[in-house]
mmCIF file with all atom_site columns, C-alpha atoms in Angstrom:
data_model
loop_
_atom_site.group_PDB
_atom_site.id
_atom_site.type_symbol
_atom_site.label_atom_id
_atom_site.label_alt_id
_atom_site.label_comp_id
_atom_site.label_asym_id
_atom_site.label_entity_id
_atom_site.label_seq_id
_atom_site.pdbx_PDB_ins_code
_atom_site.Cartn_x
_atom_site.Cartn_y
_atom_site.Cartn_z
_atom_site.occupancy
_atom_site.B_iso_or_equiv
_atom_site.pdbx_formal_charge
_atom_site.auth_seq_id
_atom_site.auth_comp_id
_atom_site.auth_asym_id
_atom_site.auth_atom_id
_atom_site.pdbx_PDB_model_num
ATOM 1   C CA . UNK A 1 1   ? 25.790 153.097 63.495 1.00 76.00 ? 1   UNK A CA 1
ATOM 2   C CA . UNK A 1 2   ? 24.524 155.417 60.779 1.00 78.00 ? 2   UNK A CA 1
ATOM 3   C CA . UNK A 1 3   ? 21.042 155.528 62.371 1.00 81.00 ? 3   UNK A CA 1
ATOM 4   C CA . UNK A 1 4   ? 22.537 156.418 65.759 1.00 87.00 ? 4   UNK A CA 1
ATOM 5   C CA . UNK A 1 5   ? 24.452 159.359 64.291 1.00 86.00 ? 5   UNK A CA 1
ATOM 6   C CA . UNK A 1 6   ? 21.288 160.507 62.523 1.00 85.00 ? 6   UNK A CA 1
ATOM 7   C CA . UNK A 1 7   ? 19.283 160.372 65.758 1.00 85.00 ? 7   UNK A CA 1
ATOM 8   C CA . UNK A 1 8   ? 22.013 162.265 67.630 1.00 89.00 ? 8   UNK A CA 1
ATOM 9   C CA . UNK A 1 9   ? 22.107 164.992 64.966 1.00 89.00 ? 9   UNK A CA 1
ATOM 10  C CA . UNK A 1 10  ? 18.314 165.249 65.020 1.00 88.00 ? 10  UNK A CA 1
ATOM 11  C CA . UNK A 1 11  ? 18.264 165.494 68.848 1.00 90.00 ? 11  UNK A CA 1
ATOM 12  C CA . UNK A 1 12  ? 21.022 168.125 68.785 1.00 92.00 ? 12  UNK A CA 1
ATOM 13  C CA . UNK A 1 13  ? 19.079 170.168 66.217 1.00 91.00 ? 13  UNK A CA 1
ATOM 14  C CA . UNK A 1 14  ? 15.878 170.002 68.313 1.00 92.00 ? 14  UNK A CA 1
ATOM 15  C CA . UNK A 1 15  ? 17.754 171.061 71.467 1.00 93.00 ? 15  UNK A CA 1
ATOM 16  C CA . UNK A 1 16  ? 19.425 173.901 69.540 1.00 90.00 ? 16  UNK A CA 1
ATOM 17  C CA . UNK A 1 17  ? 16.073 175.130 68.240 1.00 89.00 ? 17  UNK A CA 1
ATOM 18  C CA . UNK A 1 18  ? 14.623 174.981 71.742 1.00 86.00 ? 18  UNK A CA 1
ATOM 19  C CA . UNK A 1 19  ? 17.472 177.056 73.178 1.00 88.00 ? 19  UNK A CA 1
ATOM 20  C CA . UNK A 1 20  ? 17.211 179.567 70.332 1.00 86.00 ? 20  UNK A CA 1
ATOM 21  C CA . UNK A 1 21  ? 13.446 179.934 70.874 1.00 83.00 ? 21  UNK A CA 1
ATOM 22  C CA . UNK A 1 22  ? 13.972 180.451 74.605 1.00 83.00 ? 22  UNK A CA 1
ATOM 23  C CA . UNK A 1 23  ? 16.625 183.147 74.090 1.00 82.00 ? 23  UNK A CA 1
ATOM 24  C CA . UNK A 1 24  ? 14.569 184.879 71.360 1.00 83.00 ? 24  UNK A CA 1
ATOM 25  C CA . UNK A 1 25  ? 11.437 185.041 73.544 1.00 80.00 ? 25  UNK A CA 1
ATOM 26  C CA . UNK A 1 26  ? 13.190 185.836 76.816 1.00 72.00 ? 26  UNK A CA 1
ATOM 27  C CA . UNK A 1 27  ? 11.701 188.995 78.360 1.00 72.00 ? 27  UNK A CA 1
ATOM 28  C CA . UNK A 1 28  ? 13.841 192.120 78.171 1.00 70.00 ? 28  UNK A CA 1
ATOM 29  C CA . UNK A 1 29  ? 15.285 193.067 81.534 1.00 73.00 ? 29  UNK A CA 1
ATOM 30  C CA . UNK A 1 30  ? 14.048 196.257 83.147 1.00 75.00 ? 30  UNK A CA 1
ATOM 31  C CA . UNK A 1 31  ? 15.616 198.444 85.825 1.00 78.00 ? 31  UNK A CA 1
ATOM 32  C CA . UNK A 1 32  ? 12.162 199.138 87.309 1.00 78.00 ? 32  UNK A CA 1
ATOM 33  C CA . UNK A 1 33  ? 11.733 197.707 90.818 1.00 81.00 ? 33  UNK A CA 1
ATOM 34  C CA . UNK A 1 34  ? 15.298 196.341 90.888 1.00 81.00 ? 34  UNK A CA 1
ATOM 35  C CA . UNK A 1 35  ? 17.355 197.347 93.945 1.00 86.00 ? 35  UNK A CA 1
ATOM 36  C CA . UNK A 1 36  ? 20.497 199.145 92.823 1.00 89.00 ? 36  UNK A CA 1
ATOM 37  C CA . UNK A 1 37  ? 23.774 200.179 94.368 1.00 92.00 ? 37  UNK A CA 1
ATOM 38  C CA . UNK A 1 38  ? 24.403 203.940 94.451 1.00 95.00 ? 38  UNK A CA 1
ATOM 39  C CA . UNK A 1 39  ? 27.759 205.208 93.181 1.00 95.00 ? 39  UNK A CA 1
ATOM 40  C CA . UNK A 1 40  ? 29.170 208.430 91.765 1.00 95.00 ? 40  UNK A CA 1
ATOM 41  C CA . UNK A 1 41  ? 30.408 208.553 88.187 1.00 95.00 ? 41  UNK A CA 1
ATOM 42  C CA . UNK A 1 42  ? 33.819 209.712 89.416 1.00 95.00 ? 42  UNK A CA 1
ATOM 43  C CA . UNK A 1 43  ? 34.210 206.787 91.831 1.00 94.00 ? 43  UNK A CA 1
ATOM 44  C CA . UNK A 1 44  ? 33.157 204.020 89.444 1.00 95.00 ? 44  UNK A CA 1
ATOM 45  C CA . UNK A 1 45  ? 35.222 205.404 86.532 1.00 94.00 ? 45  UNK A CA 1
ATOM 46  C CA . UNK A 1 46  ? 38.301 205.683 88.731 1.00 94.00 ? 46  UNK A CA 1
ATOM 47  C CA . UNK A 1 47  ? 37.880 202.132 90.059 1.00 94.00 ? 47  UNK A CA 1
ATOM 48  C CA . UNK A 1 48  ? 37.535 200.684 86.546 1.00 94.00 ? 48  UNK A CA 1
ATOM 49  C CA . UNK A 1 49  ? 40.642 202.584 85.425 1.00 93.00 ? 49  UNK A CA 1
ATOM 50  C CA . UNK A 1 50  ? 42.801 201.541 88.381 1.00 94.00 ? 50  UNK A CA 1
ATOM 51  C CA . UNK A 1 51  ? 41.607 197.954 89.007 1.00 94.00 ? 51  UNK A CA 1
ATOM 52  C CA . UNK A 1 52  ? 39.301 196.619 86.309 1.00 92.00 ? 52  UNK A CA 1
ATOM 53  C CA . UNK A 1 53  ? 39.236 193.109 87.806 1.00 94.00 ? 53  UNK A CA 1
ATOM 54  C CA . UNK A 1 54  ? 37.953 194.382 91.159 1.00 95.00 ? 54  UNK A CA 1
ATOM 55  C CA . UNK A 1 55  ? 35.499 196.732 89.469 1.00 94.00 ? 55  UNK A CA 1
ATOM 56  C CA . UNK A 1 56  ? 34.119 193.897 87.316 1.00 94.00 ? 56  UNK A CA 1
ATOM 57  C CA . UNK A 1 57  ? 33.700 191.744 90.414 1.00 95.00 ? 57  UNK A CA 1
ATOM 58  C CA . UNK A 1 58  ? 31.823 194.562 92.194 1.00 93.00 ? 58  UNK A CA 1
ATOM 59  C CA . UNK A 1 59  ? 29.718 196.050 89.389 1.00 95.00 ? 59  UNK A CA 1
ATOM 60  C CA . UNK A 1 60  ? 29.562 193.938 86.198 1.00 94.00 ? 60  UNK A CA 1
ATOM 61  C CA . UNK A 1 61  ? 25.971 192.926 85.270 1.00 92.00 ? 61  UNK A CA 1
ATOM 62  C CA . UNK A 1 62  ? 24.596 194.569 88.415 1.00 94.00 ? 62  UNK A CA 1
ATOM 63  C CA . UNK A 1 63  ? 21.995 197.302 88.771 1.00 94.00 ? 63  UNK A CA 1
ATOM 64  C CA . UNK A 1 64  ? 23.582 200.654 89.577 1.00 95.00 ? 64  UNK A CA 1
ATOM 65  C CA . UNK A 1 65  ? 22.354 204.163 90.240 1.00 95.00 ? 65  UNK A CA 1
ATOM 66  C CA . UNK A 1 66  ? 24.996 206.622 89.047 1.00 96.00 ? 66  UNK A CA 1
ATOM 67  C CA . UNK A 1 67  ? 25.102 210.241 90.178 1.00 96.00 ? 67  UNK A CA 1
ATOM 68  C CA . UNK A 1 68  ? 27.062 212.948 88.364 1.00 95.00 ? 68  UNK A CA 1
ATOM 69  C CA . UNK A 1 69  ? 27.228 215.867 85.943 1.00 95.00 ? 69  UNK A CA 1
ATOM 70  C CA . UNK A 1 70  ? 26.146 215.468 82.308 1.00 95.00 ? 70  UNK A CA 1
ATOM 71  C CA . UNK A 1 71  ? 29.018 215.971 79.883 1.00 94.00 ? 71  UNK A CA 1
ATOM 72  C CA . UNK A 1 72  ? 27.214 215.099 76.649 1.00 94.00 ? 72  UNK A CA 1
ATOM 73  C CA . UNK A 1 73  ? 23.762 214.176 75.343 1.00 94.00 ? 73  UNK A CA 1
ATOM 74  C CA . UNK A 1 74  ? 23.540 212.206 72.081 1.00 93.00 ? 74  UNK A CA 1
ATOM 75  C CA . UNK A 1 75  ? 21.479 209.691 70.094 1.00 92.00 ? 75  UNK A CA 1
ATOM 76  C CA . UNK A 1 76  ? 23.025 206.398 68.964 1.00 93.00 ? 76  UNK A CA 1
ATOM 77  C CA . UNK A 1 77  ? 22.449 204.511 65.685 1.00 93.00 ? 77  UNK A CA 1
ATOM 78  C CA . UNK A 1 78  ? 19.486 202.666 67.236 1.00 91.00 ? 78  UNK A CA 1
ATOM 79  C CA . UNK A 1 79  ? 17.904 206.071 67.985 1.00 93.00 ? 79  UNK A CA 1
ATOM 80  C CA . UNK A 1 80  ? 18.327 205.617 71.739 1.00 93.00 ? 80  UNK A CA 1
ATOM 81  C CA . UNK A 1 81  ? 19.304 208.589 73.863 1.00 94.00 ? 81  UNK A CA 1
ATOM 82  C CA . UNK A 1 82  ? 22.798 208.301 75.336 1.00 95.00 ? 82  UNK A CA 1
ATOM 83  C CA . UNK A 1 83  ? 23.908 210.400 78.304 1.00 95.00 ? 83  UNK A CA 1
ATOM 84  C CA . UNK A 1 84  ? 27.594 210.735 79.187 1.00 96.00 ? 84  UNK A CA 1
ATOM 85  C CA . UNK A 1 85  ? 28.206 211.482 82.859 1.00 96.00 ? 85  UNK A CA 1
ATOM 86  C CA . UNK A 1 86  ? 31.619 213.031 83.548 1.00 94.00 ? 86  UNK A CA 1
ATOM 87  C CA . UNK A 1 87  ? 34.174 211.074 85.543 1.00 91.00 ? 87  UNK A CA 1
ATOM 88  C CA . UNK A 1 88  ? 37.203 212.195 87.532 1.00 88.00 ? 88  UNK A CA 1
ATOM 89  C CA . UNK A 1 89  ? 39.268 213.079 84.414 1.00 87.00 ? 89  UNK A CA 1
ATOM 90  C CA . UNK A 1 90  ? 38.588 214.663 81.026 1.00 84.00 ? 90  UNK A CA 1
ATOM 91  C CA . UNK A 1 91  ? 37.983 211.419 79.098 1.00 86.00 ? 91  UNK A CA 1
ATOM 92  C CA . UNK A 1 92  ? 36.580 209.281 81.920 1.00 91.00 ? 92  UNK A CA 1
ATOM 93  C CA . UNK A 1 93  ? 32.984 208.763 82.907 1.00 94.00 ? 93  UNK A CA 1
ATOM 94  C CA . UNK A 1 94  ? 29.859 206.677 82.469 1.00 96.00 ? 94  UNK A CA 1
ATOM 95  C CA . UNK A 1 95  ? 27.916 206.199 79.231 1.00 96.00 ? 95  UNK A CA 1
ATOM 96  C CA . UNK A 1 96  ? 24.213 205.587 79.930 1.00 95.00 ? 96  UNK A CA 1
ATOM 97  C CA . UNK A 1 97  ? 21.857 204.367 77.193 1.00 94.00 ? 97  UNK A CA 1
ATOM 98  C CA . UNK A 1 98  ? 18.293 205.313 78.151 1.00 93.00 ? 98  UNK A CA 1
ATOM 99  C CA . UNK A 1 99  ? 15.226 203.193 77.425 1.00 89.00 ? 99  UNK A CA 1
ATOM 100 C CA . UNK A 1 100 ? 13.088 206.349 76.937 1.00 87.00 ? 100 UNK A CA 1
ATOM 101 C CA . UNK A 1 101 ? 14.068 209.778 75.606 1.00 87.00 ? 101 UNK A CA 1
ATOM 102 C CA . UNK A 1 102 ? 14.047 212.727 77.984 1.00 83.00 ? 102 UNK A CA 1
ATOM 103 C CA . UNK A 1 103 ? 14.113 216.304 76.751 1.00 81.00 ? 103 UNK A CA 1
ATOM 104 C CA . UNK A 1 104 ? 14.753 217.537 80.280 1.00 82.00 ? 104 UNK A CA 1
ATOM 105 C CA . UNK A 1 105 ? 18.486 216.677 80.208 1.00 89.00 ? 105 UNK A CA 1
ATOM 106 C CA . UNK A 1 106 ? 21.114 219.235 79.242 1.00 90.00 ? 106 UNK A CA 1
ATOM 107 C CA . UNK A 1 107 ? 24.894 219.409 79.444 1.00 93.00 ? 107 UNK A CA 1
ATOM 108 C CA . UNK A 1 108 ? 25.912 220.584 82.918 1.00 92.00 ? 108 UNK A CA 1
ATOM 109 C CA . UNK A 1 109 ? 22.865 219.140 84.700 1.00 93.00 ? 109 UNK A CA 1
ATOM 110 C CA . UNK A 1 110 ? 23.381 216.960 87.735 1.00 94.00 ? 110 UNK A CA 1
ATOM 111 C CA . UNK A 1 111 ? 21.548 213.667 87.147 1.00 94.00 ? 111 UNK A CA 1
ATOM 112 C CA . UNK A 1 112 ? 20.872 210.334 88.764 1.00 94.00 ? 112 UNK A CA 1
ATOM 113 C CA . UNK A 1 113 ? 20.461 207.418 86.333 1.00 95.00 ? 113 UNK A CA 1
ATOM 114 C CA . UNK A 1 114 ? 19.808 203.734 87.058 1.00 95.00 ? 114 UNK A CA 1
ATOM 115 C CA . UNK A 1 115 ? 20.911 200.967 84.712 1.00 94.00 ? 115 UNK A CA 1
ATOM 116 C CA . UNK A 1 116 ? 22.807 197.698 84.332 1.00 95.00 ? 116 UNK A CA 1
ATOM 117 C CA . UNK A 1 117 ? 26.614 197.817 84.193 1.00 95.00 ? 117 UNK A CA 1
ATOM 118 C CA . UNK A 1 118 ? 27.960 196.147 81.053 1.00 93.00 ? 118 UNK A CA 1
ATOM 119 C CA . UNK A 1 119 ? 31.636 196.738 81.726 1.00 91.00 ? 119 UNK A CA 1
ATOM 120 C CA . UNK A 1 120 ? 34.307 199.137 80.640 1.00 93.00 ? 120 UNK A CA 1
ATOM 121 C CA . UNK A 1 121 ? 35.847 200.101 77.320 1.00 90.00 ? 121 UNK A CA 1
ATOM 122 C CA . UNK A 1 122 ? 37.178 203.657 77.454 1.00 90.00 ? 122 UNK A CA 1
ATOM 123 C CA . UNK A 1 123 ? 34.269 204.585 79.727 1.00 94.00 ? 123 UNK A CA 1
ATOM 124 C CA . UNK A 1 124 ? 31.934 202.611 81.985 1.00 95.00 ? 124 UNK A CA 1
ATOM 125 C CA . UNK A 1 125 ? 28.906 201.323 80.034 1.00 95.00 ? 125 UNK A CA 1
ATOM 126 C CA . UNK A 1 126 ? 25.378 201.265 81.503 1.00 95.00 ? 126 UNK A CA 1
ATOM 127 C CA . UNK A 1 127 ? 22.453 199.899 79.451 1.00 92.00 ? 127 UNK A CA 1
ATOM 128 C CA . UNK A 1 128 ? 18.670 199.760 79.897 1.00 91.00 ? 128 UNK A CA 1
ATOM 129 C CA . UNK A 1 129 ? 18.891 203.010 81.872 1.00 92.00 ? 129 UNK A CA 1
ATOM 130 C CA . UNK A 1 130 ? 16.197 205.144 83.406 1.00 92.00 ? 130 UNK A CA 1
ATOM 131 C CA . UNK A 1 131 ? 16.528 208.803 84.405 1.00 90.00 ? 131 UNK A CA 1
ATOM 132 C CA . UNK A 1 132 ? 15.636 209.263 88.070 1.00 88.00 ? 132 UNK A CA 1
ATOM 133 C CA . UNK A 1 133 ? 16.383 213.009 88.370 1.00 83.00 ? 133 UNK A CA 1
#
């Protein structure tokens, strides 16, 4: 009985190491050449605020291209450029974390950014984003 438990623990450890190695070496997803759904920042922010369940079903973990007006340009702790696109109200909108810095973006510009939707906190979150215009 003791040998069986030892073999099971050893097999579990090997499987765990295999899964960890796979996840560690998994290629980073890229928005390049991925078809995306086009949506305005106002529309997606309003949908997440009114019906988060429906919005998650429609947009969560999907590639999106968001169109709107820049409300803020910042840099996060990981030194990635973050663009906030204004929503339909003062504190609503879409937060886009870019994969590459762009000095061509200023507050008030109208932009189009593609990225993957990671859900909603106070704003809609897009990661692995790329500035289209």
